[in-house]
Coordinates of C-alpha atoms in Angstrom, one line a residue:
X1318 CA 15.0 -61.4 -0.4
X1319 CA 13.7 -59.5 -3.5
X1320 CA 12.0 -56.2 -3.3
X1321 CA 10.5 -55.2 -6.6
X1322 CA 10.2 -51.4 -6.6
X1323 CA 12.3 -48.4 -5.5
X1324 CA 9.7 -46.1 -3.7
X1325 CA 9.6 -45.1 -0.2
X1326 CA 7.9 -48.4 0.9
X1327 CA 10.5 -50.4 -0.8
X1328 CA 13.3 -48.4 0.7
X1329 CA 11.8 -48.7 4.2
X1330 CA 11.2 -52.4 3.8
X1331 CA 14.7 -53.1 2.6
X1332 CA 16.3 -50.9 5.4
X1333 CA 14.4 -52.8 8.1
X1334 CA 15.2 -56.3 6.7
X1335 CA 18.9 -55.5 6.1
X1336 CA 19.1 -54.1 9.7
X1337 CA 17.6 -57.3 10.9
X1338 CA 20.3 -59.2 9.0
X1339 CA 18.6 -60.4 6.0
X1340 CA 20.0 -60.1 2.5
X1341 CA 17.9 -57.9 0.3
X1342 CA 18.0 -57.1 -3.4
X1343 CA 16.2 -54.2 -5.0
X1344 CA 14.6 -54.5 -8.5
X1345 CA 14.0 -50.9 -9.6
X1346 CA 11.0 -50.2 -11.8
X1347 CA 11.1 -47.3 -14.4
X1348 CA 8.3 -45.0 -13.7
X1349 CA 7.8 -41.2 -13.5
X1350 CA 8.4 -39.6 -10.1
X1351 CA 6.0 -37.3 -8.3
X1352 CA 6.7 -33.7 -8.6
X1353 CA 5.9 -32.8 -5.1
X1354 CA 4.9 -34.8 -1.9
X1355 CA 3.5 -33.2 1.2
X1356 CA 4.9 -35.0 4.3
X1357 CA 3.0 -34.5 7.3
X1358 CA 5.0 -34.2 10.7
X1359 CA 3.7 -37.8 11.4
X1360 CA 5.1 -39.2 8.3
X1361 CA 8.4 -37.5 8.6
X1362 CA 8.8 -38.5 12.2
X1363 CA 8.2 -42.2 11.1
X1364 CA 10.9 -41.9 8.3
X1365 CA 13.4 -40.1 10.6
X1366 CA 12.8 -42.9 13.3
X1367 CA 13.2 -45.7 10.8
X1368 CA 16.4 -44.4 9.2
X1369 CA 17.8 -42.7 12.3
X1370 CA 17.8 -39.4 10.6
X1371 CA 16.6 -36.9 13.1
X1372 CA 17.5 -33.9 10.9
X1373 CA 16.1 -35.1 7.6
X1374 CA 14.5 -32.3 5.7
X1375 CA 14.8 -29.7 8.6
X1376 CA 15.3 -27.0 5.9
X1377 CA 12.6 -28.2 3.5
X1378 CA 9.8 -25.9 2.5
X1379 CA 7.2 -25.8 5.3
X1380 CA 3.4 -25.6 5.1
X1381 CA 1.8 -24.1 8.1
X1382 CA -1.6 -23.4 7.2
X1383 CA -4.5 -24.9 5.2
X1384 CA -7.3 -23.0 3.7
X1385 CA -10.4 -25.0 3.0
X1386 CA -13.5 -24.2 1.0
X1387 CA -15.6 -27.3 1.0
X1388 CA -19.1 -27.5 -0.1
X1389 CA -21.3 -25.2 -2.4
X1390 CA -20.7 -21.5 -1.7
X1391 CA -18.5 -22.3 1.1
X1392 CA -16.4 -19.5 2.8
X1393 CA -12.6 -20.5 3.1
X1394 CA -11.8 -21.8 6.6
X1395 CA -8.2 -21.3 8.1
X1396 CA -6.8 -24.4 9.8
X1397 CA -3.3 -25.0 11.4
X1398 CA -1.3 -27.5 9.4
X1399 CA 2.4 -28.8 9.7
X1400 CA 4.0 -30.4 6.8
X1401 CA 7.0 -30.2 4.5
X1402 CA 6.9 -30.4 0.7
X1403 CA 9.6 -32.2 -1.3
X1404 CA 9.9 -34.0 -4.6
X1405 CA 9.7 -37.7 -4.6
X1406 CA 13.2 -37.7 -6.1
X1407 CA 14.6 -35.7 -3.2
X1408 CA 13.0 -38.1 -0.8
X1409 CA 14.3 -41.2 -2.3
X1410 CA 17.8 -39.5 -2.8
X1411 CA 18.1 -39.0 0.9
X1412 CA 16.9 -42.5 1.8
X1413 CA 18.8 -44.5 -0.8
X1414 CA 22.4 -44.3 0.7
X1415 CA 21.0 -45.9 3.9
X1416 CA 19.8 -49.2 2.3
X1417 CA 22.2 -51.9 2.3
X1418 CA 21.7 -54.4 -0.7
X1419 CA 23.2 -57.9 -1.5
X1420 CA 25.7 -58.0 -4.4
X1421 CA 24.7 -61.4 -5.5
X1422 CA 21.7 -62.0 -7.6
X1423 CA 21.0 -65.4 -5.8
X1424 CA 18.1 -65.0 -3.4
X1425 CA 18.3 -67.5 -0.6
X1426 CA 15.1 -66.7 1.2
X1427 CA 12.8 -67.0 -1.8
X1428 CA 10.6 -64.2 -0.4
X1429 CA 9.5 -61.4 -2.7
X1430 CA 8.0 -58.0 -1.7
X1431 CA 6.1 -56.4 -4.6
X1432 CA 6.3 -52.7 -3.8
X1433 CA 5.5 -51.9 -7.4
X1434 CA 3.6 -53.5 -10.3
X1435 CA 3.3 -56.1 -11.9
X1436 CA 1.8 -58.2 -9.1
X1437 CA 1.4 -62.0 -9.1
X1438 CA -1.3 -63.1 -11.2
X1439 CA -3.5 -64.2 -8.3
X1440 CA -3.6 -60.5 -6.9
X1441 CA -6.7 -58.8 -8.4
X1442 CA -7.1 -55.0 -8.2
X1443 CA -10.5 -53.7 -6.7
X1444 CA -11.1 -50.0 -7.5
X1445 CA -13.7 -48.1 -5.6
X1446 CA -14.1 -44.9 -7.6
X1447 CA -13.4 -43.4 -11.2
X1448 CA -11.9 -40.0 -10.5
X1449 CA -8.8 -39.2 -12.4
X1450 CA -6.4 -36.3 -11.5
X1451 CA -3.8 -34.3 -13.2
X1452 CA -0.8 -32.5 -11.6
X1453 CA 0.6 -29.3 -13.0
X1454 CA 3.0 -26.4 -11.9
X1455 CA 1.5 -22.9 -11.5
X1456 CA 2.9 -19.4 -10.6
X1457 CA 1.5 -17.7 -7.6
X1458 CA 0.1 -14.1 -7.4
X1459 CA 1.3 -13.6 -3.9
X1460 CA 4.9 -14.8 -2.8
X1461 CA 3.9 -14.4 1.0
X1462 CA 1.5 -17.2 0.8
X1463 CA 3.9 -20.0 0.2
X1464 CA 3.4 -21.6 3.6
X1465 CA -0.2 -22.1 2.9
X1466 CA -2.0 -24.8 1.0
X1467 CA -5.4 -24.5 -0.5
X1468 CA -8.3 -27.0 -1.0
X1469 CA -11.6 -26.3 -2.7
X1470 CA -14.5 -28.5 -3.8
X1471 CA -16.3 -27.7 -7.1
X1472 CA -19.3 -29.0 -8.8
X1473 CA -17.4 -31.5 -10.7
X1474 CA -14.3 -32.3 -8.7
X1475 CA -11.7 -30.6 -6.5
X1476 CA -8.5 -28.6 -6.5
X1477 CA -5.5 -28.9 -4.2
X1478 CA -2.8 -26.1 -4.4
X1479 CA 0.5 -26.9 -2.7
X1480 CA 3.3 -24.2 -2.8
X1481 CA 6.6 -25.7 -3.0
X1482 CA 9.0 -22.8 -3.6
X1483 CA 8.6 -19.0 -3.5
X1484 CA 6.0 -17.9 -6.0
X1485 CA 5.7 -21.5 -7.4
X1486 CA 3.1 -24.2 -6.6
X1487 CA 1.9 -27.8 -7.6
X1488 CA -1.9 -27.9 -8.4
X1489 CA -3.7 -31.1 -8.2
X1490 CA -7.0 -31.3 -10.2
X1491 CA -9.3 -34.1 -9.5
X1492 CA -12.5 -35.0 -11.6
X1493 CA -11.8 -32.8 -14.5
X1494 CA -9.0 -30.9 -16.2
X1495 CA -7.1 -28.1 -14.5
X1496 CA -8.5 -25.5 -16.8
X1497 CA -12.1 -26.6 -16.4
X1498 CA -11.9 -26.7 -12.6
X1499 CA -10.1 -23.3 -12.5
X1500 CA -12.8 -21.8 -14.6
X1501 CA -15.4 -23.0 -11.8
X1502 CA -13.0 -21.9 -8.9
X1503 CA -13.9 -18.9 -6.7
X1504 CA -10.9 -19.3 -4.4
X1505 CA -7.9 -21.1 -5.7
X1506 CA -8.1 -19.3 -9.0
X1507 CA -7.5 -16.0 -7.2
X1508 CA -4.1 -17.4 -5.9
X1509 CA -2.7 -18.3 -9.2
X1510 CA -0.9 -15.9 -11.6
X1511 CA -0.3 -18.5 -14.4
X1512 CA -1.0 -22.1 -15.0
X1513 CA 1.5 -24.2 -17.0
X1514 CA -1.1 -26.7 -18.3
X1515 CA 1.3 -28.2 -20.9
X1516 CA 3.1 -30.2 -18.3
X1517 CA 0.0 -31.7 -16.8
X1518 CA 0.1 -35.6 -16.2
X1519 CA -2.9 -37.6 -15.7
X1520 CA -3.3 -40.6 -13.1
X1521 CA -5.9 -42.4 -11.1
X1522 CA -7.1 -40.6 -7.8
X1523 CA -9.6 -43.1 -6.5
X1524 CA -9.0 -45.7 -3.8
X1525 CA -8.0 -49.1 -4.7
X1526 CA -6.7 -52.3 -3.1
X1527 CA -5.5 -55.7 -4.3
X1528 CA -6.7 -59.2 -3.0
X1529 CA -5.1 -61.3 -1.9
X1530 CA -2.4 -59.0 -0.4
X1531 CA 0.0 -62.0 0.2
X1532 CA 0.6 -65.6 -0.6
X1533 CA 3.1 -68.3 -0.7
X1534 CA 6.5 -66.4 -0.1
X1535 CA 5.2 -63.1 -1.4
X1536 CA 3.5 -60.1 -0.2
X1537 CA 2.3 -56.6 -1.8
X1538 CA 3.2 -53.4 0.0
X1539 CA 2.9 -49.7 -0.5
X1540 CA 1.2 -48.5 -3.6
X1541 CA 1.2 -52.0 -5.1
X1542 CA -1.0 -53.1 -2.3
X1543 CA -3.2 -50.0 -1.9
X1544 CA -3.7 -46.6 -3.4
X1545 CA -5.4 -43.8 -1.6
X1546 CA -7.4 -40.6 -2.4
X1547 CA -5.0 -37.7 -2.1
X1548 CA -7.7 -35.8 -0.4
X1549 CA -8.1 -38.2 2.5
X1550 CA -4.9 -39.6 3.6
X1551 CA -1.2 -39.2 4.0
X1552 CA -0.1 -41.8 1.3
X1553 CA 3.5 -41.7 2.4
X1554 CA 2.7 -42.4 5.9
X1555 CA 0.4 -45.3 4.8
X1556 CA 3.2 -46.7 2.7
X1557 CA 5.8 -46.4 5.5
X1558 CA 3.5 -48.2 7.9
X1559 CA 2.8 -51.0 5.5
X1560 CA 6.6 -51.4 5.1
X1561 CA 7.0 -51.6 9.0
X1562 CA 4.4 -54.2 9.1
X1563 CA 5.7 -56.2 6.0
X1564 CA 9.2 -56.3 7.3
X1565 CA 7.9 -57.6 10.8
X1566 CA 5.8 -60.3 9.1
X1567 CA 8.7 -61.5 6.9
X1568 CA 11.0 -61.7 10.0
X1569 CA 8.4 -63.4 12.0
X1570 CA 7.7 -66.0 9.4
X1571 CA 11.5 -66.6 8.7
X1572 CA 11.8 -67.3 12.5
X1573 CA 9.5 -70.3 12.0
X1574 CA 6.4 -68.4 13.1
X1575 CA 2.9 -69.6 12.1
X1576 CA 3.1 -68.7 8.4
X1577 CA -0.8 -68.8 7.5
X1578 CA -1.7 -67.1 10.8
X1579 CA 0.8 -64.3 10.4
X1580 CA 0.0 -63.7 6.7
X1581 CA -3.6 -63.6 7.6
X1582 CA -2.9 -60.9 10.1
X1583 CA -1.0 -58.8 7.4
X1584 CA -4.1 -59.1 5.1
X1585 CA -6.6 -58.1 7.8
X1586 CA -4.6 -55.1 9.1
X1587 CA -4.1 -53.7 5.6
X1588 CA -7.8 -54.2 4.9
X1589 CA -8.8 -52.5 8.1
X1590 CA -6.6 -49.5 7.3
X1591 CA -8.0 -49.2 3.7
X1592 CA -11.6 -49.2 5.3
X1593 CA -10.6 -46.4 7.7
X1594 CA -9.4 -44.5 4.6
X1595 CA -12.8 -45.1 2.8
X1596 CA -14.6 -44.0 6.0
X1597 CA -12.8 -40.6 5.8
X1598 CA -13.4 -40.2 2.1
X1599 CA -17.1 -40.8 2.8
X1600 CA -17.3 -37.8 5.0
X1601 CA -15.8 -35.4 2.6
X1602 CA -17.7 -36.9 -0.5
X1603 CA -20.9 -36.7 1.4
X1604 CA -20.6 -33.0 1.8
X1605 CA -19.3 -32.2 -1.8
X1606 CA -22.8 -32.0 -3.4
X1607 CA -23.9 -32.7 -7.1
X1608 CA -24.2 -35.7 -9.3
X1609 CA -20.3 -36.4 -9.6
X1610 CA -19.9 -36.4 -5.9
X1611 CA -22.9 -38.7 -5.6
X1612 CA -21.4 -41.2 -8.1
X1613 CA -18.0 -41.4 -6.2
X1614 CA -19.7 -41.6 -2.9
X1615 CA -21.7 -44.7 -4.0
X1616 CA -18.5 -46.4 -5.1
X1617 CA -16.8 -45.5 -1.8
X1618 CA -19.7 -47.3 0.1
X1619 CA -19.4 -50.2 -2.1
X1620 CA -15.6 -50.3 -1.0
X1621 CA -16.6 -50.3 2.7
X1622 CA -19.1 -53.0 2.2
X1623 CA -16.3 -55.1 0.5
X1624 CA -13.9 -54.5 3.3
X1625 CA -16.5 -55.6 5.8
X1626 CA -17.1 -58.8 4.0
X1627 CA -13.3 -59.5 3.8
X1628 CA -12.8 -58.5 7.4
X1629 CA -15.6 -60.9 8.5
X1630 CA -13.5 -63.9 7.4
X1631 CA -10.5 -62.9 9.7
X1632 CA -12.0 -62.4 13.2
X1633 CA -10.1 -60.7 15.9
X1634 CA -6.5 -59.6 15.4
X1635 CA -4.0 -62.1 16.8
X1636 CA -0.8 -60.1 16.7
X1637 CA 0.5 -56.7 17.7
X1638 CA 3.3 -54.5 16.3
X1639 CA 5.6 -53.3 19.0
X1640 CA 9.0 -51.7 18.3
X1641 CA 9.1 -52.9 14.7
X1642 CA 8.5 -56.5 15.8
X1643 CA 5.3 -58.7 15.6
X1644 CA 4.2 -60.3 19.0
X1645 CA 1.2 -62.7 19.4
X1646 CA -1.6 -61.5 21.5
X1647 CA -2.4 -63.9 24.4

Protein backbone atom coordinates (compact mmCIF):
# COMPACT_ATOMS: atom_id res chain seq x y z
CA UNK A 1 0.00 0.00 0.00
CA UNK A 2 1.45 3.34 -1.07
CA UNK A 3 0.16 6.64 0.33
CA UNK A 4 1.43 9.67 -1.55
CA UNK A 5 1.53 12.66 0.75
CA UNK A 6 2.31 13.34 4.39
CA UNK A 7 -0.52 15.56 5.62
CA UNK A 8 -3.19 14.76 8.19
CA UNK A 9 -5.29 12.66 5.75
CA UNK A 10 -2.24 10.61 4.76
CA UNK A 11 -1.25 10.00 8.39
CA UNK A 12 -4.78 9.05 9.47
CA UNK A 13 -5.17 6.69 6.52
CA UNK A 14 -1.74 5.12 7.13
CA UNK A 15 -2.47 4.63 10.83
CA UNK A 16 -5.85 2.94 10.26
CA UNK A 17 -4.58 0.68 7.48
CA UNK A 18 -1.50 -0.27 9.49
CA UNK A 19 -3.68 -1.03 12.51
CA UNK A 20 -5.74 -3.35 10.28
CA UNK A 21 -2.57 -5.28 9.38
CA UNK A 22 -1.86 -3.84 5.94
CA UNK A 23 1.68 -2.81 5.03
CA UNK A 24 1.87 0.91 4.30
CA UNK A 25 4.57 3.03 2.70
CA UNK A 26 4.39 6.83 2.74
CA UNK A 27 5.82 8.91 -0.08
CA UNK A 28 6.31 12.45 1.36
CA UNK A 29 5.72 15.50 -0.79
CA UNK A 30 7.77 18.65 -0.36
CA UNK A 31 5.33 21.53 0.20
CA UNK A 32 4.98 24.55 2.51
CA UNK A 33 3.19 23.88 5.80
CA UNK A 34 0.26 25.96 7.01
CA UNK A 35 1.36 28.41 9.71
CA UNK A 36 -1.82 27.93 11.74
CA UNK A 37 -4.72 25.47 11.78
CA UNK A 38 -7.81 26.01 13.91
CA UNK A 39 -8.96 22.58 15.05
CA UNK A 40 -12.57 22.49 16.17
CA UNK A 41 -13.45 20.31 19.14
CA UNK A 42 -15.05 17.89 16.66
CA UNK A 43 -11.90 17.60 14.56
CA UNK A 44 -9.73 17.22 17.64
CA UNK A 45 -12.03 14.51 19.06
CA UNK A 46 -11.81 12.58 15.76
CA UNK A 47 -8.00 12.70 15.75
CA UNK A 48 -7.75 11.77 19.43
CA UNK A 49 -10.09 8.82 18.84
CA UNK A 50 -8.22 7.52 15.80
CA UNK A 51 -4.74 7.77 17.33
CA UNK A 52 -5.85 6.90 20.88
CA UNK A 53 -4.43 10.21 22.14
CA UNK A 54 -7.02 11.56 24.62
CA UNK A 55 -4.64 14.28 25.86
CA UNK A 56 -3.56 15.53 22.43
CA UNK A 57 -3.17 19.35 22.46
CA UNK A 58 -4.71 19.76 25.91
CA UNK A 59 -2.33 22.67 26.48
CA UNK A 60 -2.66 24.24 23.01
CA UNK A 61 -3.82 27.82 22.51
CA UNK A 62 -7.63 27.89 22.74
CA UNK A 63 -10.23 29.99 20.93
CA UNK A 64 -13.39 30.48 23.01
CA UNK A 65 -15.25 33.22 21.17
CA UNK A 66 -15.91 34.26 17.57
CA UNK A 67 -16.70 37.87 16.63
CA UNK A 68 -18.53 38.09 13.30
CA UNK A 69 -19.22 41.26 11.29
CA UNK A 70 -20.97 39.95 8.19
CA UNK A 71 -22.80 42.00 5.59
CA UNK A 72 -22.66 45.71 4.72
CA UNK A 73 -22.42 47.98 7.82
CA UNK A 74 -23.02 45.05 10.15
CA UNK A 75 -22.43 45.24 13.91
CA UNK A 76 -20.02 42.60 15.29
CA UNK A 77 -21.87 39.64 16.80
CA UNK A 78 -20.26 37.63 19.59
CA UNK A 79 -20.67 33.84 19.31
CA UNK A 80 -19.38 31.04 21.50
CA UNK A 81 -16.65 28.97 19.89
CA UNK A 82 -14.36 26.14 20.99
CA UNK A 83 -11.18 25.22 19.13
CA UNK A 84 -7.41 25.03 19.46
CA UNK A 85 -4.81 26.70 17.22
CA UNK A 86 -1.67 24.80 16.21
CA UNK A 87 0.72 24.91 13.27
CA UNK A 88 0.49 22.14 10.69
CA UNK A 89 4.02 21.07 11.59
CA UNK A 90 3.01 20.72 15.26
CA UNK A 91 0.00 18.61 14.30
CA UNK A 92 1.96 16.29 12.01
CA UNK A 93 4.82 16.07 14.51
CA UNK A 94 2.40 14.70 17.11
CA UNK A 95 0.86 12.16 14.71
CA UNK A 96 4.01 10.97 12.93
CA UNK A 97 5.38 8.65 15.68
CA UNK A 98 2.15 6.63 15.72
CA UNK A 99 2.27 5.70 12.03
CA UNK A 100 3.76 2.24 11.40
CA UNK A 101 5.40 2.05 7.98
CA UNK A 102 6.82 -0.84 5.97
CA UNK A 103 10.56 -0.86 5.47
CA UNK A 104 10.50 -2.47 2.03
CA UNK A 105 9.85 -0.51 -1.15
CA UNK A 106 7.94 -3.50 -2.54
CA UNK A 107 4.19 -2.84 -2.56
CA UNK A 108 2.27 -6.11 -2.48
CA UNK A 109 -1.26 -4.69 -2.55
CA UNK A 110 -0.91 -2.53 -5.65
CA UNK A 111 -3.18 0.14 -4.09
CA UNK A 112 -2.24 3.82 -4.07
CA UNK A 113 -3.89 6.51 -1.96
CA UNK A 114 -3.27 9.96 -3.43
CA UNK A 115 -3.35 12.33 -0.45
CA UNK A 116 -1.31 14.91 -2.35
CA UNK A 117 -0.77 15.97 -5.96
CA UNK A 118 0.03 14.92 -8.65
CA UNK A 119 -3.00 12.71 -9.32
CA UNK A 120 -3.59 10.10 -12.04
CA UNK A 121 -4.12 11.64 -15.48
CA UNK A 122 -7.75 10.48 -15.44
CA UNK A 123 -8.61 12.72 -12.44
CA UNK A 124 -9.68 16.21 -13.53
CA UNK A 125 -10.04 19.12 -11.11
CA UNK A 126 -13.33 21.06 -11.11
CA UNK A 127 -13.02 24.51 -9.47
CA UNK A 128 -16.09 26.46 -8.34
CA UNK A 129 -14.75 29.92 -7.57
CA UNK A 130 -11.86 32.24 -8.37
CA UNK A 131 -10.98 33.70 -4.99
CA UNK A 132 -7.40 33.72 -3.81
CA UNK A 133 -6.20 34.11 -0.23
CA UNK A 134 -3.03 35.18 1.50
CA UNK A 135 -1.88 34.47 5.04
CA UNK A 136 0.31 36.75 7.08
CA UNK A 137 1.26 37.25 10.72
CA UNK A 138 0.21 40.34 12.67
CA UNK A 139 0.71 41.85 16.11
CA UNK A 140 -2.39 42.49 18.22
CA UNK A 141 -3.37 45.70 19.97
CA UNK A 142 -4.89 43.95 22.99
CA UNK A 143 -3.16 40.93 24.49
CA UNK A 144 -6.31 40.08 26.48
CA UNK A 145 -8.22 39.18 23.27
CA UNK A 146 -6.13 36.14 22.31
CA UNK A 147 -9.03 33.72 22.94
CA UNK A 148 -11.21 35.46 20.32
CA UNK A 149 -11.13 35.06 16.54
CA UNK A 150 -12.62 37.69 14.21
CA UNK A 151 -14.39 37.40 10.84
CA UNK A 152 -15.38 40.41 8.73
CA UNK A 153 -16.91 40.67 5.26
CA UNK A 154 -15.93 43.58 3.01
CA UNK A 155 -16.91 44.82 -0.44
CA UNK A 156 -14.18 42.84 -2.23
CA UNK A 157 -13.59 39.89 0.08
CA UNK A 158 -13.27 38.99 3.73
CA UNK A 159 -10.78 38.82 6.61
CA UNK A 160 -10.26 36.13 9.26
CA UNK A 161 -8.08 36.92 12.29
CA UNK A 162 -6.92 33.96 14.41
CA UNK A 163 -4.77 34.64 17.50
CA UNK A 164 -2.19 31.90 18.01
CA UNK A 165 -0.09 33.33 20.86
CA UNK A 166 -0.11 36.28 23.28
CA UNK A 167 -0.26 39.48 21.18
CA UNK A 168 0.28 37.54 17.92
CA UNK A 169 -2.19 36.30 15.29
CA UNK A 170 -2.57 34.84 11.82
CA UNK A 171 -4.50 36.99 9.33
CA UNK A 172 -6.22 35.37 6.35
CA UNK A 173 -7.24 37.78 3.58
CA UNK A 174 -9.53 36.43 0.82
CA UNK A 175 -10.41 38.24 -2.40
CA UNK A 176 -7.75 40.94 -2.29
CA UNK A 177 -4.44 41.72 -0.59
CA UNK A 178 -4.23 42.05 3.22
CA UNK A 179 -3.35 45.75 2.89
CA UNK A 180 -6.28 46.50 0.57
CA UNK A 181 -8.81 44.67 2.77
CA UNK A 182 -7.46 46.20 5.97
CA UNK A 183 -7.93 49.63 4.39
CA UNK A 184 -11.64 48.75 3.96
CA UNK A 185 -11.97 47.16 7.40
CA UNK A 186 -13.97 48.74 10.21
CA UNK A 187 -13.57 45.95 12.77
CA UNK A 188 -10.48 43.79 12.32
CA UNK A 189 -8.23 46.72 11.52
CA UNK A 190 -8.84 48.00 15.08
CA UNK A 191 -7.50 44.74 16.55
CA UNK A 192 -4.13 44.92 14.76
CA UNK A 193 -1.10 46.83 15.95
CA UNK A 194 1.16 45.91 13.03
CA UNK A 195 0.82 43.69 9.94
CA UNK A 196 3.89 41.86 8.65
CA UNK A 197 2.84 41.84 4.99
CA UNK A 198 6.28 40.84 3.74
CA UNK A 199 5.70 37.20 4.71
CA UNK A 200 2.29 36.84 2.99
CA UNK A 201 1.78 33.69 0.92
CA UNK A 202 -0.98 33.42 -1.71
CA UNK A 203 -3.04 30.26 -2.33
CA UNK A 204 -6.47 29.31 -3.78
CA UNK A 205 -9.40 29.63 -1.36
CA UNK A 206 -12.24 28.45 -3.60
CA UNK A 207 -13.92 25.00 -3.38
CA UNK A 208 -12.68 22.40 -5.86
CA UNK A 209 -13.06 18.67 -6.35
CA UNK A 210 -11.52 16.09 -8.66
CA UNK A 211 -13.47 13.58 -10.73
CA UNK A 212 -13.26 10.69 -10.76
CA UNK A 213 -12.20 10.35 -7.12
CA UNK A 214 -11.14 6.74 -7.46
CA UNK A 215 -10.35 4.09 -10.04
CA UNK A 216 -8.57 0.80 -10.57
CA UNK A 217 -6.54 0.29 -7.35
CA UNK A 218 -6.31 4.00 -6.51
CA UNK A 219 -8.30 6.66 -4.74
CA UNK A 220 -7.85 10.33 -3.89
CA UNK A 221 -8.16 11.53 -0.31
CA UNK A 222 -7.84 14.75 1.71
CA UNK A 223 -6.90 17.94 -0.09
CA UNK A 224 -5.92 15.94 -3.18
CA UNK A 225 -9.58 14.95 -3.50
CA UNK A 226 -11.35 18.13 -2.39
CA UNK A 227 -10.45 21.57 -1.13
CA UNK A 228 -12.79 23.81 0.85
CA UNK A 229 -13.41 27.50 1.38
CA UNK A 230 -11.80 28.23 4.78
CA UNK A 231 -14.81 30.37 5.71
CA UNK A 232 -17.34 27.53 5.60
CA UNK A 233 -15.76 24.34 6.72
CA UNK A 234 -13.36 22.64 9.07
CA UNK A 235 -10.96 21.37 6.39
CA UNK A 236 -9.03 19.20 8.84
CA UNK A 237 -12.18 17.43 10.03
CA UNK A 238 -13.19 16.82 6.39
CA UNK A 239 -9.74 15.38 5.63
CA UNK A 240 -9.91 13.06 8.64
CA UNK A 241 -13.38 11.80 7.71
CA UNK A 242 -12.21 11.15 4.16
CA UNK A 243 -9.25 9.17 5.52
CA UNK A 244 -11.56 7.07 7.71
CA UNK A 245 -13.78 6.25 4.73
CA UNK A 246 -10.83 5.67 2.38
CA UNK A 247 -9.21 3.17 4.77
CA UNK A 248 -12.55 1.40 5.27
CA UNK A 249 -13.08 1.20 1.49
CA UNK A 250 -9.62 -0.29 0.89
CA UNK A 251 -10.07 -2.85 3.67
CA UNK A 252 -13.49 -3.82 2.30
CA UNK A 253 -12.19 -4.24 -1.25
CA UNK A 254 -9.11 -6.13 -0.01
CA UNK A 255 -11.50 -8.47 1.79
CA UNK A 256 -13.10 -9.47 -1.52
CA UNK A 257 -15.95 -6.96 -1.29
CA UNK A 258 -17.72 -5.86 -4.50
CA UNK A 259 -15.06 -3.60 -6.02
CA UNK A 260 -17.15 -1.36 -8.30
CA UNK A 261 -20.01 -0.96 -5.83
CA UNK A 262 -17.72 0.05 -2.94
CA UNK A 263 -15.73 2.54 -5.03
CA UNK A 264 -18.99 4.04 -6.32
CA UNK A 265 -20.04 4.52 -2.70
CA UNK A 266 -16.77 6.34 -1.94
CA UNK A 267 -17.28 8.64 -4.92
CA UNK A 268 -20.89 9.40 -3.97
CA UNK A 269 -20.17 10.03 -0.29
CA UNK A 270 -17.37 12.50 -0.99
CA UNK A 271 -19.41 14.27 -3.66
CA UNK A 272 -22.36 14.60 -1.25
CA UNK A 273 -20.05 16.04 1.40
CA UNK A 274 -18.67 18.53 -1.10
CA UNK A 275 -22.19 19.60 -2.05
CA UNK A 276 -23.06 20.21 1.62
CA UNK A 277 -20.03 22.46 1.86
CA UNK A 278 -21.11 24.43 -1.22
CA UNK A 279 -24.60 24.84 0.25
CA UNK A 280 -23.11 26.36 3.40
CA UNK A 281 -20.89 28.62 1.27
CA UNK A 282 -23.97 29.81 -0.62
CA UNK A 283 -25.56 31.08 2.59
CA UNK A 284 -22.55 33.26 3.41
CA UNK A 285 -21.88 34.50 -0.11
CA UNK A 286 -25.55 35.39 -0.64
CA UNK A 287 -25.39 37.83 2.27
CA UNK A 288 -21.98 39.31 1.39
CA UNK A 289 -23.29 41.92 -1.08
CA UNK A 290 -21.56 43.53 -4.08
CA UNK A 291 -20.29 42.39 -7.52
CA UNK A 292 -17.37 40.34 -6.14
CA UNK A 293 -19.74 38.31 -3.97
CA UNK A 294 -22.26 37.81 -6.78
CA UNK A 295 -19.55 36.45 -9.12
CA UNK A 296 -18.37 33.94 -6.53
CA UNK A 297 -21.97 33.00 -5.65
CA UNK A 298 -22.71 32.17 -9.29
CA UNK A 299 -19.74 29.78 -9.37
CA UNK A 300 -20.86 28.16 -6.11
CA UNK A 301 -24.30 27.53 -7.59
CA UNK A 302 -22.69 26.01 -10.69
CA UNK A 303 -20.84 23.66 -8.36
CA UNK A 304 -24.05 22.58 -6.63
CA UNK A 305 -25.62 21.78 -10.02
CA UNK A 306 -22.50 19.81 -10.99
CA UNK A 307 -22.75 17.77 -7.76
CA UNK A 308 -26.46 17.11 -8.31
CA UNK A 309 -25.70 15.75 -11.76
CA UNK A 310 -22.94 13.48 -10.45
CA UNK A 311 -25.07 12.22 -7.56
CA UNK A 312 -27.99 11.43 -9.87
CA UNK A 313 -25.81 8.73 -11.43
CA UNK A 314 -25.30 6.89 -8.11
CA UNK A 315 -28.75 6.40 -6.61
CA UNK A 316 -29.20 5.50 -2.93
CA UNK A 317 -26.22 4.87 -0.66
CA UNK A 318 -25.60 1.14 -0.32
CA UNK A 319 -23.11 1.11 2.57
CA UNK A 320 -22.75 2.57 6.02
CA UNK A 321 -19.63 3.36 8.02
CA UNK A 322 -19.73 1.99 11.58
CA UNK A 323 -16.73 1.86 13.95
CA UNK A 324 -14.28 2.52 11.08
CA UNK A 325 -15.73 -0.42 9.06
CA UNK A 326 -17.90 -0.37 5.94
CA UNK A 327 -21.15 -2.39 6.18
CA UNK A 328 -23.63 -3.14 3.38
CA UNK A 329 -27.13 -1.79 3.93
CA UNK A 330 -29.86 -4.38 3.60
